[in-house]
Every structure is written in structure tokens, then in C-alpha cells.
JSON list of C-alpha atoms in Angstrom, two decimals:
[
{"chain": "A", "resi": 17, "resn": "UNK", "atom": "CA", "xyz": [102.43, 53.87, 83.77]},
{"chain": "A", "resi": 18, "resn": "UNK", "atom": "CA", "xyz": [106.10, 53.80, 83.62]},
{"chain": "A", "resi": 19, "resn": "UNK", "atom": "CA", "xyz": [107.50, 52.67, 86.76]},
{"chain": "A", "resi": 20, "resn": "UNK", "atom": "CA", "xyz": [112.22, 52.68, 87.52]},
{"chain": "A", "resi": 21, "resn": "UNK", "atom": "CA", "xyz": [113.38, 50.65, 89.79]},
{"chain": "A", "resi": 22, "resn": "UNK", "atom": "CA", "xyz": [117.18, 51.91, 91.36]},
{"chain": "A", "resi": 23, "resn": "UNK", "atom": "CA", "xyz": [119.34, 49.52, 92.84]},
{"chain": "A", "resi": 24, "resn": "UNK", "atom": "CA", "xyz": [121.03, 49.67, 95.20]},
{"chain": "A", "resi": 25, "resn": "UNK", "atom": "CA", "xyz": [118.93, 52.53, 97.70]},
{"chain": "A", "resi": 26, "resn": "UNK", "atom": "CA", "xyz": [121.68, 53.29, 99.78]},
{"chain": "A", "resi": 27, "resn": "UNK", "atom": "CA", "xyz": [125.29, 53.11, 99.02]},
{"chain": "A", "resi": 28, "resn": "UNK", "atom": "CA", "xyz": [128.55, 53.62, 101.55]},
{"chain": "A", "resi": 29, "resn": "UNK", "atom": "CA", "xyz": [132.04, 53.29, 99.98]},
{"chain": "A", "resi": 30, "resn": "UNK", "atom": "CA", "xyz": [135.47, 54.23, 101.13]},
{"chain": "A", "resi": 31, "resn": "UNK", "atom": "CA", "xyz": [137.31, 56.97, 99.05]},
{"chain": "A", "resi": 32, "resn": "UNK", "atom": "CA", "xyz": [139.01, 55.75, 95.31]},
{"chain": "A", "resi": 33, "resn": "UNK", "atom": "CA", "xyz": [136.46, 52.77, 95.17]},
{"chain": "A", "resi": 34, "resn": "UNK", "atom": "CA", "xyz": [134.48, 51.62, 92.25]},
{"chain": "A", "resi": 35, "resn": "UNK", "atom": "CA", "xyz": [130.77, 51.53, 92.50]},
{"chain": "A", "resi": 36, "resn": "UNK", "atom": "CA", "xyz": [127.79, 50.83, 90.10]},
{"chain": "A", "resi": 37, "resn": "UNK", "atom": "CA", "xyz": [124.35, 52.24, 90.68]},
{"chain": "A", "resi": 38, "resn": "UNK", "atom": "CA", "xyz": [121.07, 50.12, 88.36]},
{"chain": "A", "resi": 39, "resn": "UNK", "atom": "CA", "xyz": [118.28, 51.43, 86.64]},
{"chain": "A", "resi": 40, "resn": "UNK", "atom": "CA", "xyz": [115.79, 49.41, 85.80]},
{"chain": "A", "resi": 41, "resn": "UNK", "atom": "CA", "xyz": [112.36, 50.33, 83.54]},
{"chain": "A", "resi": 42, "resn": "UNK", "atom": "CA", "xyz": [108.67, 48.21, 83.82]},
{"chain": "A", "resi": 43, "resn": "UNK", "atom": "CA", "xyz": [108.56, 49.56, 79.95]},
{"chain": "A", "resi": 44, "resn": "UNK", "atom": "CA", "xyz": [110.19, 50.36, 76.84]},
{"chain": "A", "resi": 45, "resn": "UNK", "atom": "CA", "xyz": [113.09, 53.39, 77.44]},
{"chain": "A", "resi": 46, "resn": "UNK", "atom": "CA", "xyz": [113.11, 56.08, 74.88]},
{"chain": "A", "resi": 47, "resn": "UNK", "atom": "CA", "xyz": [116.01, 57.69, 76.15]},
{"chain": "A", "resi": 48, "resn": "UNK", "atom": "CA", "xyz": [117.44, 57.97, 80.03]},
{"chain": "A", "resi": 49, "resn": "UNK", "atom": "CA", "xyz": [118.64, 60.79, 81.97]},
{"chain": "A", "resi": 50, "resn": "UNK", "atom": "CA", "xyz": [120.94, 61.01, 85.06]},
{"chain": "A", "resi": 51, "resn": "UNK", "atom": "CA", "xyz": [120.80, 63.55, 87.74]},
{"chain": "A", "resi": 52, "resn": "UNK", "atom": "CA", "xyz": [122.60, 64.38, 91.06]},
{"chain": "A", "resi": 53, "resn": "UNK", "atom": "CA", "xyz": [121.14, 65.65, 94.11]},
{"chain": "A", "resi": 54, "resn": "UNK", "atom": "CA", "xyz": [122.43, 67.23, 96.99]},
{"chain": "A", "resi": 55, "resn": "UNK", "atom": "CA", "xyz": [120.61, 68.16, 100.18]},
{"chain": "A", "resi": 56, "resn": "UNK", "atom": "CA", "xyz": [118.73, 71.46, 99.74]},
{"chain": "A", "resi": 57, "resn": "UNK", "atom": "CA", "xyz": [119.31, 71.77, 96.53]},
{"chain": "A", "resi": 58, "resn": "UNK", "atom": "CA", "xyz": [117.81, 70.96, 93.39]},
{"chain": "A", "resi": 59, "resn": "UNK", "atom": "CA", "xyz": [118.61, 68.21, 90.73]},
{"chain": "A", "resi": 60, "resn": "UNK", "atom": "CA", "xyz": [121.97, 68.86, 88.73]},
{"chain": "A", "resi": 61, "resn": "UNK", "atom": "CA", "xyz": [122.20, 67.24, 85.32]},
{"chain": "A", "resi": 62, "resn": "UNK", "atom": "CA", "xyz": [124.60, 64.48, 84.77]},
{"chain": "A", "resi": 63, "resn": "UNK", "atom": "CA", "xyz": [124.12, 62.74, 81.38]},
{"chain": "A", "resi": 64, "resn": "UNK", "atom": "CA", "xyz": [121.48, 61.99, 79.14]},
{"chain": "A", "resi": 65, "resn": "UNK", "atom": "CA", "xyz": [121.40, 58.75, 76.92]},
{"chain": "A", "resi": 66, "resn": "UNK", "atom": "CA", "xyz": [118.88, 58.05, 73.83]},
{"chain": "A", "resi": 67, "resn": "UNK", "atom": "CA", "xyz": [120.08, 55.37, 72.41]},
{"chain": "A", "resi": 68, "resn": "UNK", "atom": "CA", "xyz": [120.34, 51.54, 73.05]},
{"chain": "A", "resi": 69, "resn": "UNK", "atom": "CA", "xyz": [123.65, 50.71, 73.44]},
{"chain": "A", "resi": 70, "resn": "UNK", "atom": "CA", "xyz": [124.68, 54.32, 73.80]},
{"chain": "A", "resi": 71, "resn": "UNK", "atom": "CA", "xyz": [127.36, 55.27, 76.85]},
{"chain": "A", "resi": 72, "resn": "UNK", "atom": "CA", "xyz": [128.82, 58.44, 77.85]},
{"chain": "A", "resi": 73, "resn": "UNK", "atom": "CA", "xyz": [131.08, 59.81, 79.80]},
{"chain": "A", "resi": 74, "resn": "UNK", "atom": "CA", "xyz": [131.62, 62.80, 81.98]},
{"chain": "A", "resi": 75, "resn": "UNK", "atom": "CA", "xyz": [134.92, 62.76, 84.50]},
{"chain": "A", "resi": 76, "resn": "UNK", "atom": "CA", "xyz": [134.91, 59.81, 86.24]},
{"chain": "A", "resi": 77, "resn": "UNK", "atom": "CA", "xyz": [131.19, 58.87, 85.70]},
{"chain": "A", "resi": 78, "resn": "UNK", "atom": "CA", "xyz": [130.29, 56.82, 83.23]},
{"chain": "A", "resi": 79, "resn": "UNK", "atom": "CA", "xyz": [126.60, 55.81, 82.20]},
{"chain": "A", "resi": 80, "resn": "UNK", "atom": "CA", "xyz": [125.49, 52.78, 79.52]},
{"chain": "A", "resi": 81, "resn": "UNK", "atom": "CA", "xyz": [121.79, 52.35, 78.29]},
{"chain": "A", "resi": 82, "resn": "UNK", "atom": "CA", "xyz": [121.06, 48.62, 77.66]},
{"chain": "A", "resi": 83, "resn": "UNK", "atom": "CA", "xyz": [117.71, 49.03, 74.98]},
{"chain": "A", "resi": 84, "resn": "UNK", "atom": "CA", "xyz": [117.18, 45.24, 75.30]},
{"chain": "A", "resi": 85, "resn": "UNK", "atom": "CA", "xyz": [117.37, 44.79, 78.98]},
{"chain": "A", "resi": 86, "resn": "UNK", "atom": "CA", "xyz": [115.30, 48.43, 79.59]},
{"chain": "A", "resi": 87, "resn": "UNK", "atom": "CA", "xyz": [118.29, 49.32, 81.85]},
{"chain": "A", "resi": 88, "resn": "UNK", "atom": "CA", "xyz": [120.71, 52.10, 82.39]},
{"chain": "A", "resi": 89, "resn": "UNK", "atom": "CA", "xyz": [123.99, 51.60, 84.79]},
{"chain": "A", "resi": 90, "resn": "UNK", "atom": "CA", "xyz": [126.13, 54.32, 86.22]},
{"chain": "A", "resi": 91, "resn": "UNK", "atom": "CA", "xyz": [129.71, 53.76, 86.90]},
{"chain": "A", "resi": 92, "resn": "UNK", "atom": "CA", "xyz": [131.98, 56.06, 89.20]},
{"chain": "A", "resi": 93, "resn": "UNK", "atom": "CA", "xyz": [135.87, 55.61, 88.93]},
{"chain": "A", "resi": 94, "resn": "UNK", "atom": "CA", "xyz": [137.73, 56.02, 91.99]},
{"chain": "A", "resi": 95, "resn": "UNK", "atom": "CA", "xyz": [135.42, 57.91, 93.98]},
{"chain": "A", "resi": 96, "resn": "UNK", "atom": "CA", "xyz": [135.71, 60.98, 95.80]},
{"chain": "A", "resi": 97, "resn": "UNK", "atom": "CA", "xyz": [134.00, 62.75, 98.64]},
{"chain": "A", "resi": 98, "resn": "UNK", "atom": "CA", "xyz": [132.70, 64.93, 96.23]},
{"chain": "A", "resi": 99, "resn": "UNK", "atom": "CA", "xyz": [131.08, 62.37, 94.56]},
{"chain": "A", "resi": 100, "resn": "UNK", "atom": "CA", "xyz": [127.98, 61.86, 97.55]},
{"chain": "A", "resi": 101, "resn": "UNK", "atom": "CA", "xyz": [124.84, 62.74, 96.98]},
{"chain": "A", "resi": 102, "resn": "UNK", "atom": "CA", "xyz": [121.32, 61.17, 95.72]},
{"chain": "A", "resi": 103, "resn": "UNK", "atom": "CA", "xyz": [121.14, 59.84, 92.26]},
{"chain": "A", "resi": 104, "resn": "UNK", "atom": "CA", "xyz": [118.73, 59.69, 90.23]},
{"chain": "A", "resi": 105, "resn": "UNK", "atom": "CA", "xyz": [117.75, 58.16, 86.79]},
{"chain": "A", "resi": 106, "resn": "UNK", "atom": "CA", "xyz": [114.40, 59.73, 84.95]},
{"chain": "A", "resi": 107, "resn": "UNK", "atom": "CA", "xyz": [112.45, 58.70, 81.89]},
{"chain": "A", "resi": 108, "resn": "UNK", "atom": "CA", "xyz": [110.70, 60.29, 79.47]},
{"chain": "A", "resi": 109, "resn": "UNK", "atom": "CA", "xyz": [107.29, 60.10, 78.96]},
{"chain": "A", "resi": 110, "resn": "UNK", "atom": "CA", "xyz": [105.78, 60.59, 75.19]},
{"chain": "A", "resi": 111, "resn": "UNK", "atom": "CA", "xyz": [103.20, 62.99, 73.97]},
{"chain": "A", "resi": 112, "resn": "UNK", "atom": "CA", "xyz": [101.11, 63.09, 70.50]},
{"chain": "A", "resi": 113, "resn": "UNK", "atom": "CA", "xyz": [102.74, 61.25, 67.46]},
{"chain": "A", "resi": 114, "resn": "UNK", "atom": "CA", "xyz": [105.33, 59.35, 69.98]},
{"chain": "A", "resi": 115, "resn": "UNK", "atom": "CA", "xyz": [107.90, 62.13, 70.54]},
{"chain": "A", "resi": 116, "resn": "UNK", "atom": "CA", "xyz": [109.27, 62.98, 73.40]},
{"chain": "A", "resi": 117, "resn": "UNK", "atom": "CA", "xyz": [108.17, 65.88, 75.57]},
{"chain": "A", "resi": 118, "resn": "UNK", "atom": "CA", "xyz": [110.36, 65.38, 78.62]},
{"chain": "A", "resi": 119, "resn": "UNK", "atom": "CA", "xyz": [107.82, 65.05, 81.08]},
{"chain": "A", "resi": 120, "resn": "UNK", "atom": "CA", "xyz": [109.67, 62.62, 83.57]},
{"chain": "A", "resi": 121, "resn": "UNK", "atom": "CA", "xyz": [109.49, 59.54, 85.41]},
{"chain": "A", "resi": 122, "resn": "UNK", "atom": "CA", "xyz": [112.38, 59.32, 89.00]},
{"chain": "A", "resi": 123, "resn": "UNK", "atom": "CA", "xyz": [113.21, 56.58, 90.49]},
{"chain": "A", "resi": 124, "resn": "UNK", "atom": "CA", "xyz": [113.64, 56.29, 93.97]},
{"chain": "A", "resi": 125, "resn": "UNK", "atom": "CA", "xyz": [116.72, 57.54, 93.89]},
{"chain": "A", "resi": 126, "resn": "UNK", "atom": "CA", "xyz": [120.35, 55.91, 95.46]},
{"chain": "A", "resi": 127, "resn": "UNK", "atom": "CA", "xyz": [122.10, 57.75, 97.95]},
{"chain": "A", "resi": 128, "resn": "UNK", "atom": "CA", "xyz": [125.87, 57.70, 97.87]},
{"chain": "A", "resi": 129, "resn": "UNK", "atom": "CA", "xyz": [128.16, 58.05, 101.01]},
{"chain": "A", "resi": 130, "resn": "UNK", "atom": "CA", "xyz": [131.57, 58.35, 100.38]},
{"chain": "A", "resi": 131, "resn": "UNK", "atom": "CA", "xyz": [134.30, 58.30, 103.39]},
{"chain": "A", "resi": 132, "resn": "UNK", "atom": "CA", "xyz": [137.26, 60.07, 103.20]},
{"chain": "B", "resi": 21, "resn": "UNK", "atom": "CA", "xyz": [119.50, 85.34, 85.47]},
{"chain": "B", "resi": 22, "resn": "UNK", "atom": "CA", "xyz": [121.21, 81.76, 84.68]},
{"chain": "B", "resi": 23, "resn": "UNK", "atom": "CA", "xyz": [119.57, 79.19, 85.90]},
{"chain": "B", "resi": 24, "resn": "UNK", "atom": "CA", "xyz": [115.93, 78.52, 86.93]},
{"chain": "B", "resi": 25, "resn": "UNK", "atom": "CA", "xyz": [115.09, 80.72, 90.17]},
{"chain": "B", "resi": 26, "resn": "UNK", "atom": "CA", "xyz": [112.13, 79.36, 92.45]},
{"chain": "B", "resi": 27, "resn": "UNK", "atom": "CA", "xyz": [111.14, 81.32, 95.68]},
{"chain": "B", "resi": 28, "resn": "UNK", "atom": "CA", "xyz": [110.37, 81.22, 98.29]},
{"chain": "B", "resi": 29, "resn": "UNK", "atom": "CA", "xyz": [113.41, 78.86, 99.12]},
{"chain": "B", "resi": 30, "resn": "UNK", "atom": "CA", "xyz": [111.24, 77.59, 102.30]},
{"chain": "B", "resi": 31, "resn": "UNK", "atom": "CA", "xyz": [107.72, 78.46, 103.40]},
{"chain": "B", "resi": 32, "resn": "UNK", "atom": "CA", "xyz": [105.78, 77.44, 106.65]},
{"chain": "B", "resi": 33, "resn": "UNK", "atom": "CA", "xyz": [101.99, 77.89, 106.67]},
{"chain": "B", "resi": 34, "resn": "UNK", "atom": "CA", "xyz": [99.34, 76.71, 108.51]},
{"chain": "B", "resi": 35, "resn": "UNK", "atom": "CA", "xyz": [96.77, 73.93, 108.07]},
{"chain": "B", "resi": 36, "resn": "UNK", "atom": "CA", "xyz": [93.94, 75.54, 105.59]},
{"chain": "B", "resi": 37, "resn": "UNK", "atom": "CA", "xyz": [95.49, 78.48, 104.56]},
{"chain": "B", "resi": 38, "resn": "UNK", "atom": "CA", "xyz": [96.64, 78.91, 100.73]},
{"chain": "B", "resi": 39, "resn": "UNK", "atom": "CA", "xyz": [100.54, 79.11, 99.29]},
{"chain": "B", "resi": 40, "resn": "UNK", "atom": "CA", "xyz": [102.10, 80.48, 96.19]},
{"chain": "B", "resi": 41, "resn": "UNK", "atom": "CA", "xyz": [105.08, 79.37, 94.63]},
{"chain": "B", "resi": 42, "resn": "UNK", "atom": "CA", "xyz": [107.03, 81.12, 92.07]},
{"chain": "B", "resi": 43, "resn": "UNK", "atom": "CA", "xyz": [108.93, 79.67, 89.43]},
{"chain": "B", "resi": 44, "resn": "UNK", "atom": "CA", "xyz": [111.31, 81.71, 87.09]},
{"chain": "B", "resi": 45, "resn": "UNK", "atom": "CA", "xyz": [112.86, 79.83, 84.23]},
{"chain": "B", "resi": 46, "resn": "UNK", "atom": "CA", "xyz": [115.99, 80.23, 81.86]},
{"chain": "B", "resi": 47, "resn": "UNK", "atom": "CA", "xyz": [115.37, 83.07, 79.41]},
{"chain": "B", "resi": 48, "resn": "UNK", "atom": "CA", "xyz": [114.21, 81.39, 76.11]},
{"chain": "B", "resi": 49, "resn": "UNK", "atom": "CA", "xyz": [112.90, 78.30, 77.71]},
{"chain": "B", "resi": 50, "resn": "UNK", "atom": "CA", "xyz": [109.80, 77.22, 76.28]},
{"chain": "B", "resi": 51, "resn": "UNK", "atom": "CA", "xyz": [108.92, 74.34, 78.37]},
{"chain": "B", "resi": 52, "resn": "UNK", "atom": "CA", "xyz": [108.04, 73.96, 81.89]},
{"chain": "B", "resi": 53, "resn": "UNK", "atom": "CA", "xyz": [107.72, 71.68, 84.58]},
{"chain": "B", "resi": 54, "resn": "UNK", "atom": "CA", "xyz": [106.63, 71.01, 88.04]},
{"chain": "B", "resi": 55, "resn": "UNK", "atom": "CA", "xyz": [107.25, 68.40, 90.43]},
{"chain": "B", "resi": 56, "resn": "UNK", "atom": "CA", "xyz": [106.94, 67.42, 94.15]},
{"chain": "B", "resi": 57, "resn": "UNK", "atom": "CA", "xyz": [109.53, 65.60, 96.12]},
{"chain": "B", "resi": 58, "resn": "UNK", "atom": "CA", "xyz": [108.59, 63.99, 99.24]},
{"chain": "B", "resi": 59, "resn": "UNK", "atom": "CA", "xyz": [110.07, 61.60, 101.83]},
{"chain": "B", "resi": 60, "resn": "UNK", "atom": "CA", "xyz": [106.98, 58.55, 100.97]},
{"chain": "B", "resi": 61, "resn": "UNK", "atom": "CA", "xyz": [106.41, 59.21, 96.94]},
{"chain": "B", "resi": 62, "resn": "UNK", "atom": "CA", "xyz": [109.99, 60.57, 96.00]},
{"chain": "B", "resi": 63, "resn": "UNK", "atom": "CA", "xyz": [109.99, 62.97, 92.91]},
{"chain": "B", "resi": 64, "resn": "UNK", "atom": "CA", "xyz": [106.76, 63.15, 90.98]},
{"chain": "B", "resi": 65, "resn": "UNK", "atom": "CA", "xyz": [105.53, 65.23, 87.98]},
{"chain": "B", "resi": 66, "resn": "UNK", "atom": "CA", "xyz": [103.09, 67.72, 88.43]},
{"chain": "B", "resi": 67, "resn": "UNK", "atom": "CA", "xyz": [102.05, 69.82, 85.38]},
{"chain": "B", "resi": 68, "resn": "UNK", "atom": "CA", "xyz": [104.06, 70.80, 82.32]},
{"chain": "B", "resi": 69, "resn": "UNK", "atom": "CA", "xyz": [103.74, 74.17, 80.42]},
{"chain": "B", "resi": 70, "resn": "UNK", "atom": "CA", "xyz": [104.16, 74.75, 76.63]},
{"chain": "B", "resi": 71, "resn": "UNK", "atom": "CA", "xyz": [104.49, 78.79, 76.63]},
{"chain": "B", "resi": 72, "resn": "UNK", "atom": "CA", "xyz": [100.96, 79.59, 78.53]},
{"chain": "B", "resi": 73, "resn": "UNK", "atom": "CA", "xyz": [99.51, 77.10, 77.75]},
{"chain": "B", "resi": 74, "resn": "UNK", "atom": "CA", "xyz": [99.23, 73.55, 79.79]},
{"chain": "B", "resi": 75, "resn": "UNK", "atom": "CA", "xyz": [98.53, 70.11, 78.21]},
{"chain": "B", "resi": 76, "resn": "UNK", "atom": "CA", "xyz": [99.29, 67.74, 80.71]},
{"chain": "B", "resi": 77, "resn": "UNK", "atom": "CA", "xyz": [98.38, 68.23, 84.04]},
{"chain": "B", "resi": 78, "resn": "UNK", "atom": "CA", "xyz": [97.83, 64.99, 85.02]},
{"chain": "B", "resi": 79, "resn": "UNK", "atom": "CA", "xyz": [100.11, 64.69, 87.59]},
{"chain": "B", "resi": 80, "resn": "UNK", "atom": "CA", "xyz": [98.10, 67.47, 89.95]},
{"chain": "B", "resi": 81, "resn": "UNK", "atom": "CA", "xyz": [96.96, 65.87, 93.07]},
{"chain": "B", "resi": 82, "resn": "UNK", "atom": "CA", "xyz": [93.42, 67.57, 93.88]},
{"chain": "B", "resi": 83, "resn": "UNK", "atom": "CA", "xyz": [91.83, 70.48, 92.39]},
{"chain": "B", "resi": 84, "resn": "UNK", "atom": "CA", "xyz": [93.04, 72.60, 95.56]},
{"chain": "B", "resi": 85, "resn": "UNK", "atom": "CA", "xyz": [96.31, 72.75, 93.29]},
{"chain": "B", "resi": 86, "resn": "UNK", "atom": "CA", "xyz": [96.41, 74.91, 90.45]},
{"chain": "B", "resi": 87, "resn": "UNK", "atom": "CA", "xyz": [99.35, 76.83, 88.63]},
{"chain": "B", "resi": 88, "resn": "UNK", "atom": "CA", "xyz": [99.57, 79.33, 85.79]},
{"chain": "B", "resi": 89, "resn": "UNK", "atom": "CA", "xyz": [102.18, 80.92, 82.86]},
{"chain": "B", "resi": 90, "resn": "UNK", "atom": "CA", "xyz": [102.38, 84.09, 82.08]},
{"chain": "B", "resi": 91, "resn": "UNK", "atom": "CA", "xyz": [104.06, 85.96, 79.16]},
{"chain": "B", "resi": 92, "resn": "UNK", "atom": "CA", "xyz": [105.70, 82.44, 78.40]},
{"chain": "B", "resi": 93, "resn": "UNK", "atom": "CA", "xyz": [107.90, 82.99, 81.41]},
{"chain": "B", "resi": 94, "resn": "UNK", "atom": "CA", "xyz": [107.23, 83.03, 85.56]},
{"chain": "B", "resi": 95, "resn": "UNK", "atom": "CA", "xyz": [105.05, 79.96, 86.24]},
{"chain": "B", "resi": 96, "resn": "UNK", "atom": "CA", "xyz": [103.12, 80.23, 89.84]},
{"chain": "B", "resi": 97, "resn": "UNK", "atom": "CA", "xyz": [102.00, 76.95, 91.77]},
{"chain": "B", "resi": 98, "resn": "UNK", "atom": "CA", "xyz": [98.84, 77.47, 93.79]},
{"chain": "B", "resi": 99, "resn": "UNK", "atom": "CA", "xyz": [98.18, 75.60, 96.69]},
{"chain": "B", "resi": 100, "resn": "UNK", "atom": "CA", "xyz": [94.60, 76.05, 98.40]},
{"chain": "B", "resi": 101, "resn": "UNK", "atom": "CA", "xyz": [93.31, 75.46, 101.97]},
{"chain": "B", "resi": 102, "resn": "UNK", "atom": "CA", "xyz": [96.81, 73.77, 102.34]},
{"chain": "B", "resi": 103, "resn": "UNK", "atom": "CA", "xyz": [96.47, 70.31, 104.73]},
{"chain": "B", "resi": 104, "resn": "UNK", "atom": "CA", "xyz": [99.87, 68.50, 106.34]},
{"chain": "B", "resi": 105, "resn": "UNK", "atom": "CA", "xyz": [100.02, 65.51, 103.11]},
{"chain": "B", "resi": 106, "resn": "UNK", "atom": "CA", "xyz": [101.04, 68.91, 101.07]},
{"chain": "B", "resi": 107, "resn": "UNK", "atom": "CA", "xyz": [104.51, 68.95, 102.81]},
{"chain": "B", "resi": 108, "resn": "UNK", "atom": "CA", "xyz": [106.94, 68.30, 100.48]},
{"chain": "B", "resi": 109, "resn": "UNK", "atom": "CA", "xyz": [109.72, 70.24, 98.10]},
{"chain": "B", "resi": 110, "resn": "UNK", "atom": "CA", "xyz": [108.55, 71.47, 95.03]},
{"chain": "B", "resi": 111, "resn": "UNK", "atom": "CA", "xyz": [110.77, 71.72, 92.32]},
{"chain": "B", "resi": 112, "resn": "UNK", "atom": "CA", "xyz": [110.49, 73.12, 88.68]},
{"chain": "B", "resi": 113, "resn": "UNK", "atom": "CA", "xyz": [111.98, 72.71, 85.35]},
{"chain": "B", "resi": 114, "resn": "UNK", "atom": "CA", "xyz": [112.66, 74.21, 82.37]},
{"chain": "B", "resi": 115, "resn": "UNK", "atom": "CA", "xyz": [113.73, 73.42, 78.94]},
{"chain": "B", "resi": 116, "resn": "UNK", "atom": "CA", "xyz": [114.59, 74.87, 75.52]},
{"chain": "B", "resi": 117, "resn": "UNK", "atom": "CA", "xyz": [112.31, 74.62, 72.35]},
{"chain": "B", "resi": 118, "resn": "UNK", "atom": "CA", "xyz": [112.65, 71.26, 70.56]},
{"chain": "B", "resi": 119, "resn": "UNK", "atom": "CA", "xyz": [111.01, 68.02, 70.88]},
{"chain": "B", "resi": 120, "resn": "UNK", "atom": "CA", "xyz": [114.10, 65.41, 70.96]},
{"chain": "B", "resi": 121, "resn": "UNK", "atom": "CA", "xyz": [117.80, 65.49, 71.43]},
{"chain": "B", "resi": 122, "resn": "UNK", "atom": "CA", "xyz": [119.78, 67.51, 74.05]},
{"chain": "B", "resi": 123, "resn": "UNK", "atom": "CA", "xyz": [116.96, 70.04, 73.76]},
{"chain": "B", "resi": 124, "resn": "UNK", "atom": "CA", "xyz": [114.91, 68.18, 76.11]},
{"chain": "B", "resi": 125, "resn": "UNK", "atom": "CA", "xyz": [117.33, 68.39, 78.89]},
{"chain": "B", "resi": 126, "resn": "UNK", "atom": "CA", "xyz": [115.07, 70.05, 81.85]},
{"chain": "B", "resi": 127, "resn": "UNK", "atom": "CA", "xyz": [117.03, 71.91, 84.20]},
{"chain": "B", "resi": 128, "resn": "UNK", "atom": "CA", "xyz": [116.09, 72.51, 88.01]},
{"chain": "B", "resi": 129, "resn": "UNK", "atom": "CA", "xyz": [115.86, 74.86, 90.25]},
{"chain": "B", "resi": 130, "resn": "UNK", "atom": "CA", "xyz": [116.88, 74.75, 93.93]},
{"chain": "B", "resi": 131, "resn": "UNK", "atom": "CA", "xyz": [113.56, 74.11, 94.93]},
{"chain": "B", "resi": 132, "resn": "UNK", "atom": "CA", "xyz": [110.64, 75.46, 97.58]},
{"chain": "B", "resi": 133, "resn": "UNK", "atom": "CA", "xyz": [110.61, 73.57, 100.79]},
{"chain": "B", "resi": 134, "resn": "UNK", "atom": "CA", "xyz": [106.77, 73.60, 102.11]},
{"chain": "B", "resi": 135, "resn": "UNK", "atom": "CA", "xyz": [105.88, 72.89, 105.78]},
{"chain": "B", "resi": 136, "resn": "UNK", "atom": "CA", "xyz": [102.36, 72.73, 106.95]},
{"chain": "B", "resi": 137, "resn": "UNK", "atom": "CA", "xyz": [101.99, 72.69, 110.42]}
]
């Protein structure tokens, strides 16, 4: 089975600093999707990427998808209070014939501190 | 309503006794989803719907779990002769009709936090 790997678990940064947060797959990625979590509530969708190579960007988060290395990164931009919460990346399984069905794979998750 | 609705928001029960969970998509979703978040396993994949019907439920734990579609809409998770290991939040998903692209986005729902005392 699919396993992702995040990196790093935990995360503290002052406000307006830079940060990176790793995804890593055990297999072959047929597309990756972002989420953001805050406490009691559920996941909120961020970005999803399907192709090698592919990178989008939403406000000041930006999120690559390197095919070759099985590995997503997400990049914040001067980061903001707002910005704290769990992240996390998910995979998607495949059903019959190879497509995609969206039944997902989380990683462990990164939680992200920021101080005013 | 707009998003996907899940209630109860929390639910204590004891040791033994059985809990249902309710799961209300977005209108027109087709798909499905379950999935339990705990402290020791993180976020993992329960069952997935396709209208009523279910073709992977491979992520259920035991067969005191169970959940059912109706009407291609509300989805209820079944939990029998609940024990302590079932404390976790359970989340579900939905998402449109399609089988690639942005139509497999699966949005969540605020989730149902389960105790077992």
C-alpha cells in the first residue's frame, strides 16, 4: 500500500517567514492534493496537482509536484498567523482500468505555529 | 445546504453500546467517503460510496462497523458494541461525478468527535 511521508512534523516560525513543508510517496503519484486543518474542524482544500512538474498557486501558498522524485513541496510566502494549522498532503488511490477514484492516502500531517 | 453536514458534532457513549453517525453531502455529489482520524493512526479511509452502492470498503476496521446510502444522498456510519480503540473523529467526504480532474476534489465536513468511555 501507498504509504506519505511529511517532513517536517512540527513547524514554529515567526510572522513574514518563509517555510517549506515535504511530501514524500513509497510509490508512483498520480496526482497530489493539499489540505488544511484546523482544530475541530474538518479538512479545507488547498490545491490539487496531477501532473509531474505541475505547480500552483493560491495567495501566498505555493505547491510543486516532482513526478520523478514522487514528491510534492508546499511553500508559504511571508507567513501569517492565519496561516497555522495542520497540513496535510493525500494521494489517490486507483480503481478498475487505472483511473482515479479519489479514495485517499494522509500523511501524518505537519503542524504549523506561527508567532505574531 | 453548502457544504457537507455531519452530526452529531461530538458524541460520548459508553463501552458496548452502539453509535450512529450521519453524514449529509453536497447536493449532486455522487461520491462518498469516510474516514477516521485519530491521535496514533492519523487520517485513514474507511469506505467509499458510488450512489448506494459501496465498492471499496476495505478500509473498515471490524465487522462491528457498518455504514449505508440512501437515495444517493445521507450516508450513516454504524458503530456496534462500541469499545475505547473506537475513539477517534470521523470525518466524511464528498465529491462530484467524474473520474479525473478537479472533479475528484473530496470535500469535508467538520467532522464527529467520538468518545468511549
Amino acid at each position: 500500500s501507498q504509504e506519505l511521508e511529511q517532513s517536517p512534523q512540527s513547524l514554529i516560525v515567526q510572522e513574514g517567514k518563509n517555510l517549506t513543508i515535504n511530501c514524500t510517496s513509497s510509490k508512483t503519484l498520480y496526482g497530489l492534493y493539499w489540505y488544511k486543518q484546523k482544530y475541530g474542524e474538518g479538512l479545507i482544500f488547498l490545491m490539487m496537482l496531477q501532473k509531474g512538474g505541475e505547480e500552483k498557486s493560491h495567495e501566498k501558498i505555493t505547491a510543486k509536484l516532482d513526478e520523478k522524485k514522487q514528491q510534492s513541496s508546499l511553500h508559504i510566502t511571508a507567513s501569517q498567523p492565519s496561516h497555522a494549522g495542520i497540513y496535510l498532503c493525500g494521494a489517490p488511490g486507483l480503481g478498475a482500468g487505472g483511473t482515479s477514484y479519489g479514495k485517499l492516502t494522509f500523511g501524518q500531517g505537519t503542524i504549523l505555529t506561527v508567532h505574531p | 445546504g453548502a457544504g457537507v453536514s455531519q452530526s452529531p458534532s461530538n458524541k460520548v457513549t459508553e463501552k458496548g453500546k452502539d453509535v450512529e453517525l450521519r453524514c449529509d453531502p453536497i447536493s449532486g455529489h455522487t461520491a462518498l467517503y469516510w474516514y477516521r482520524q485519530s491521535l496514533g493512526q492519523g487520517l485513514e479511509f474507511l469506505i467509499y460510496f458510488q450512489g448506494n452502492s459501496a465498492p471499496d470498503k476495505s478500509g473498515l476496521p471490524s465487522d462491528r462497523f457498518s455504514a449505508e446510502r440512501t437515495g444517493g444522498s445521507v450516508s450513516t456510519l454504524t458503530i456496534q458494541r462500541t469499545q475505547q480503540e473506537d475513539s477517534a473523529v470521523y470525518l466524511c467526504a464528498s465529491s462530484p461525478p467524474g473520474t479525473s480532474g478537479a472533479k475528484n476534489i473530496q470535500y469535508f465536513g467538520a467532522g464527529t468527535r467520538l468518545s468511549v468511555l
